[in-house]
């Protein structure tokens, strides 16, 4: 067993020297009994997988990192690891799994990490929207808005405003949804940031209100933003709704495309 550990350690060192993937390094570090190093490599492997748009692989790497962190009593990293795993699940629309991981992240995150807490709450609002839990979505968005004000984070403020506006639409208050999401879009432009895809739930409300021409412009921008962000769920939401809005204005060929 001792000789095997030595062989794995030497293999890891040789592979690290030639830039081998973090997942491979993690496997050798674990077999060599170097758990702290394996933890670092599993985290890096998860981050690399997210960068390659492979969130399921990323979630598996983060799960191994969480297991190691628990074994090593590394409470300092457990919050961020659950958050990263939750973000991976958000990327593939595994909403219940995402909520479980993000809730775990909030419990384990140090109280001083307010900025990270707000980012997790944004992801939770997203997951709550898709699981039709409007009350929780509204609560999380309100918490983000409070933190954004304390930290002077305009980008977080915009996301919170957009989710709060969308909560109005989900509750059937379409005029308020249109008006408040427009505020979020205007604030985003004032801050020099792209509006989040959810801000264009406004356009769906416009469609439901019979204002089809206005809806076309907004949903078209939502498609661009969602694709730019590699946001699968909002891309899939935006495209058929763009088709509906185009059909509503008589642009049937464009709607079919």
Short mmCIF file of C-alpha atoms in Angstrom, two decimals:
data_model
loop_
_atom_site.label_atom_id
_atom_site.label_comp_id
_atom_site.label_asym_id
_atom_site.label_seq_id
_atom_site.Cartn_x
_atom_site.Cartn_y
_atom_site.Cartn_z
CA UNK A 1 0.00 0.00 0.00
CA UNK A 2 2.83 2.39 0.85
CA UNK A 3 4.56 1.66 -2.47
CA UNK A 4 1.31 2.23 -4.36
CA UNK A 5 0.93 5.63 -2.68
CA UNK A 6 4.46 6.56 -3.71
CA UNK A 7 3.79 5.54 -7.32
CA UNK A 8 0.61 7.63 -7.41
CA UNK A 9 2.42 10.63 -5.88
CA UNK A 10 5.16 10.41 -8.48
CA UNK A 11 2.61 10.01 -11.28
CA UNK A 12 0.76 13.07 -10.04
CA UNK A 13 3.94 15.14 -9.92
CA UNK A 14 4.92 14.06 -13.44
CA UNK A 15 1.45 14.76 -14.82
CA UNK A 16 1.27 18.11 -13.07
CA UNK A 17 4.57 19.10 -14.71
CA UNK A 18 3.07 18.55 -18.18
CA UNK A 19 -0.24 20.30 -17.43
CA UNK A 20 -2.49 17.26 -17.08
CA UNK A 21 -6.22 17.84 -16.40
CA UNK A 22 -7.12 18.57 -12.79
CA UNK A 23 -9.47 15.57 -12.65
CA UNK A 24 -6.59 13.21 -13.39
CA UNK A 25 -4.38 14.90 -10.82
CA UNK A 26 -7.14 14.62 -8.23
CA UNK A 27 -7.42 10.86 -8.78
CA UNK A 28 -3.70 10.33 -8.21
CA UNK A 29 -3.61 12.69 -5.21
CA UNK A 30 -6.46 10.75 -3.61
CA UNK A 31 -4.77 7.40 -4.24
CA UNK A 32 -1.54 8.80 -2.78
CA UNK A 33 -3.35 9.74 0.42
CA UNK A 34 -2.89 13.48 -0.16
CA UNK A 35 -6.45 14.47 0.60
CA UNK A 36 -5.85 18.22 0.89
CA UNK A 37 -4.24 18.28 -2.53
CA UNK A 38 -6.99 16.06 -3.96
CA UNK A 39 -9.55 18.55 -2.65
CA UNK A 40 -7.84 21.40 -4.49
CA UNK A 41 -7.68 19.40 -7.72
CA UNK A 42 -11.34 18.31 -7.54
CA UNK A 43 -12.39 21.95 -7.12
CA UNK A 44 -10.22 22.93 -10.09
CA UNK A 45 -11.68 20.05 -12.11
CA UNK A 46 -15.20 21.25 -11.37
CA UNK A 47 -14.34 24.81 -12.39
CA UNK A 48 -12.70 23.55 -15.58
CA UNK A 49 -15.77 21.48 -16.45
CA UNK A 50 -18.02 24.52 -15.97
CA UNK A 51 -15.75 26.46 -18.31
CA UNK A 52 -16.19 23.72 -20.91
CA UNK A 53 -20.00 23.83 -20.53
CA UNK A 54 -20.07 20.39 -18.90
CA UNK A 55 -22.06 21.11 -15.73
CA UNK A 56 -22.96 17.49 -14.98
CA UNK A 57 -19.27 16.60 -14.89
CA UNK A 58 -18.65 19.69 -12.78
CA UNK A 59 -21.33 18.65 -10.28
CA UNK A 60 -19.68 15.23 -9.94
CA UNK A 61 -16.27 16.82 -9.23
CA UNK A 62 -17.78 19.23 -6.71
CA UNK A 63 -19.56 16.30 -5.00
CA UNK A 64 -16.20 14.56 -4.51
CA UNK A 65 -14.72 17.81 -3.21
CA UNK A 66 -17.60 18.17 -0.73
CA UNK A 67 -17.06 14.62 0.51
CA UNK A 68 -13.36 15.32 1.05
CA UNK A 69 -14.01 18.68 2.70
CA UNK A 70 -16.42 17.05 5.16
CA UNK A 71 -13.87 14.34 5.95
CA UNK A 72 -11.16 16.96 6.48
CA UNK A 73 -13.49 19.23 8.53
CA UNK A 74 -12.87 22.02 6.00
CA UNK A 75 -15.92 24.05 6.97
CA UNK A 76 -14.29 27.10 5.40
CA UNK A 77 -14.87 25.78 1.86
CA UNK A 78 -18.11 23.79 2.22
CA UNK A 79 -20.36 26.79 1.60
CA UNK A 80 -18.71 27.74 -1.67
CA UNK A 81 -18.58 24.10 -2.82
CA UNK A 82 -22.31 23.59 -2.32
CA UNK A 83 -22.87 26.91 -4.12
CA UNK A 84 -20.78 25.81 -7.10
CA UNK A 85 -22.55 22.47 -7.26
CA UNK A 86 -25.89 24.28 -7.09
CA UNK A 87 -24.84 26.60 -9.94
CA UNK A 88 -23.93 23.54 -12.01
CA UNK A 89 -27.41 22.12 -11.45
CA UNK A 90 -28.96 25.49 -12.36
CA UNK A 91 -27.09 25.31 -15.69
CA UNK A 92 -28.87 22.08 -16.64
CA UNK A 93 -32.28 22.98 -15.17
CA UNK A 94 -32.07 20.43 -12.33
CA UNK A 95 -34.02 22.80 -10.15
CA UNK A 96 -34.79 20.67 -7.09
CA UNK A 97 -31.17 19.51 -6.88
CA UNK A 98 -30.07 23.11 -7.30
CA UNK A 99 -32.30 24.29 -4.47
CA UNK A 100 -30.98 21.58 -2.15
CA UNK A 101 -27.35 22.54 -2.82
CA UNK A 102 -27.94 26.29 -2.68
CA UNK A 103 -29.85 26.00 0.61
CA UNK A 104 -26.94 23.97 1.98
CA UNK A 105 -24.54 26.66 0.78
CA UNK A 106 -26.41 29.39 2.66
CA UNK A 107 -26.29 27.37 5.89
CA UNK A 108 -22.53 26.78 5.59
CA UNK A 109 -21.44 30.15 4.23
CA UNK A 110 -19.63 32.38 6.76
CA UNK A 111 -21.90 35.31 7.74
CA UNK A 112 -19.36 37.91 6.62
CA UNK A 113 -19.48 36.72 3.00
CA UNK A 114 -22.48 38.86 2.09
CA UNK A 115 -21.53 39.31 -1.55
CA UNK A 116 -21.34 35.57 -2.11
CA UNK A 117 -24.59 35.13 -0.18
CA UNK A 118 -26.35 37.52 -2.55
CA UNK A 119 -25.06 35.63 -5.59
CA UNK A 120 -26.37 32.36 -4.13
CA UNK A 121 -29.74 33.98 -3.43
CA UNK A 122 -29.94 35.08 -7.08
CA UNK A 123 -29.47 31.47 -8.17
CA UNK A 124 -32.07 30.39 -5.61
CA UNK A 125 -34.57 32.91 -6.97
CA UNK A 126 -33.97 31.40 -10.41
CA UNK A 127 -34.60 27.87 -9.13
CA UNK A 128 -37.70 28.99 -7.23
CA UNK A 129 -39.12 30.58 -10.39
CA UNK A 130 -38.85 27.35 -12.35
CA UNK A 131 -40.30 25.29 -9.48
CA UNK A 132 -43.20 27.80 -9.23
CA UNK A 133 -42.42 28.84 -5.67
CA UNK A 134 -43.22 32.53 -6.10
CA UNK A 135 -43.23 33.34 -2.37
CA UNK A 136 -39.67 32.06 -1.91
CA UNK A 137 -38.56 33.76 -5.12
CA UNK A 138 -39.87 37.08 -3.82
CA UNK A 139 -38.22 36.57 -0.42
CA UNK A 140 -34.82 35.73 -1.88
CA UNK A 141 -34.97 38.65 -4.32
CA UNK A 142 -35.83 41.04 -1.46
CA UNK A 143 -32.80 39.81 0.49
CA UNK A 144 -30.59 40.36 -2.57
CA UNK A 145 -31.90 43.90 -2.94
CA UNK A 146 -31.02 44.66 0.69
CA UNK A 147 -27.49 43.26 0.34
CA UNK A 148 -26.98 45.04 -2.99
CA UNK A 149 -27.76 48.35 -1.31
CA UNK A 150 -25.34 47.65 1.54
CA UNK A 151 -22.53 46.67 -0.84
CA UNK A 152 -23.31 49.24 -3.55
CA UNK A 153 -23.55 46.45 -6.14
CA UNK A 154 -25.60 47.77 -9.04
CA UNK A 155 -25.52 44.46 -10.93
CA UNK A 156 -27.07 42.64 -7.97
CA UNK A 157 -29.65 45.40 -7.56
CA UNK A 158 -30.73 44.94 -11.18
CA UNK A 159 -31.13 41.18 -10.75
CA UNK A 160 -33.15 41.64 -7.57
CA UNK A 161 -35.44 44.22 -9.20
CA UNK A 162 -35.98 41.93 -12.18
CA UNK A 163 -36.92 38.96 -9.99
CA UNK A 164 -39.27 41.08 -7.89
CA UNK A 165 -40.93 42.37 -11.07
CA UNK A 166 -41.25 38.84 -12.41
CA UNK A 167 -42.87 37.79 -9.15
CA UNK A 168 -45.59 40.33 -9.95
CA UNK A 169 -46.10 38.74 -13.36
CA UNK A 170 -46.20 35.25 -11.85
CA UNK A 171 -48.91 36.48 -9.50
CA UNK A 172 -50.95 37.78 -12.48
CA UNK A 173 -50.19 41.48 -12.04
CA UNK A 174 -49.04 42.02 -15.63
CA UNK A 175 -48.98 45.86 -15.76
CA UNK A 176 -46.78 45.96 -12.63
CA UNK A 177 -44.52 43.29 -14.13
CA UNK A 178 -44.05 45.36 -17.30
CA UNK A 179 -43.43 48.60 -15.42
CA UNK A 180 -41.04 47.20 -12.81
CA UNK A 181 -39.02 45.10 -15.22
CA UNK A 182 -38.57 48.19 -17.37
CA UNK A 183 -37.14 49.89 -14.28
CA UNK A 184 -34.70 46.97 -13.91
CA UNK A 185 -33.70 47.24 -17.59
CA UNK A 186 -33.21 51.01 -17.30
CA UNK A 187 -31.12 50.56 -14.15
CA UNK A 188 -28.96 47.96 -15.91
CA UNK A 189 -28.25 50.37 -18.75
CA UNK A 190 -27.46 53.13 -16.27
CA UNK A 191 -24.94 50.84 -14.56
CA UNK A 192 -23.49 49.79 -17.90
CA UNK A 193 -24.41 46.10 -17.47
CA UNK A 194 -26.58 43.75 -19.51
CA UNK A 195 -30.08 43.20 -18.11
CA UNK A 196 -30.47 39.63 -16.83
CA UNK A 197 -32.62 37.36 -19.02
CA UNK A 198 -35.39 37.34 -16.40
CA UNK A 199 -35.90 41.09 -16.92
CA UNK A 200 -37.39 40.20 -20.29
CA UNK A 201 -40.24 38.34 -18.63
CA UNK A 202 -41.64 41.83 -19.21
CA UNK A 203 -41.95 40.95 -22.89
CA UNK A 204 -44.07 37.88 -22.16
CA UNK A 205 -46.33 40.08 -20.05
CA UNK A 206 -46.58 42.47 -23.00
CA UNK A 207 -47.60 39.56 -25.23
CA UNK A 208 -50.31 38.53 -22.77
CA UNK A 209 -51.52 42.12 -22.70
CA UNK A 210 -51.85 42.09 -26.51
CA UNK A 211 -48.91 44.46 -27.09
CA UNK A 212 -47.23 42.11 -29.55
CA UNK A 213 -44.95 44.52 -31.43
CA UNK A 214 -43.35 45.67 -28.17
CA UNK A 215 -42.99 42.07 -27.07
CA UNK A 216 -41.03 41.14 -30.21
CA UNK A 217 -38.25 43.65 -29.52
CA UNK A 218 -37.89 42.66 -25.89
CA UNK A 219 -37.90 38.89 -26.38
CA UNK A 220 -35.44 39.21 -29.25
CA UNK A 221 -33.01 40.90 -26.88
CA UNK A 222 -33.72 38.22 -24.26
CA UNK A 223 -32.66 35.51 -26.73
CA UNK A 224 -29.38 37.32 -27.39
CA UNK A 225 -28.64 37.80 -23.68
CA UNK A 226 -29.51 34.22 -22.74
CA UNK A 227 -27.37 32.77 -25.53
CA UNK A 228 -24.49 35.10 -24.67
CA UNK A 229 -24.66 33.88 -21.06
CA UNK A 230 -24.96 30.21 -22.14
CA UNK A 231 -28.19 30.12 -20.12
CA UNK A 232 -29.97 27.04 -21.48
CA UNK A 233 -33.24 27.47 -19.57
CA UNK A 234 -33.82 31.09 -20.55
CA UNK A 235 -32.76 30.42 -24.14
CA UNK A 236 -35.34 27.63 -24.38
CA UNK A 237 -37.92 29.88 -22.73
CA UNK A 238 -37.22 32.87 -24.96
CA UNK A 239 -37.18 31.22 -28.40
CA UNK A 240 -40.76 29.84 -28.46
CA UNK A 241 -42.08 33.02 -26.86
CA UNK A 242 -40.35 35.06 -29.57
CA UNK A 243 -42.14 32.85 -32.09
CA UNK A 244 -45.48 33.58 -30.41
CA UNK A 245 -44.86 37.32 -30.40
CA UNK A 246 -43.82 37.28 -34.08
CA UNK A 247 -46.93 35.34 -34.98
CA UNK A 248 -48.97 37.87 -33.06
CA UNK A 249 -47.67 40.59 -35.39
CA UNK A 250 -48.31 38.53 -38.52
CA UNK A 251 -44.67 37.60 -39.12
CA UNK A 252 -45.43 33.93 -39.63
CA UNK A 253 -42.33 32.90 -41.58
CA UNK A 254 -40.06 34.43 -38.94
CA UNK A 255 -42.14 32.80 -36.20
CA UNK A 256 -41.74 29.38 -37.81
CA UNK A 257 -37.96 29.78 -37.93
#
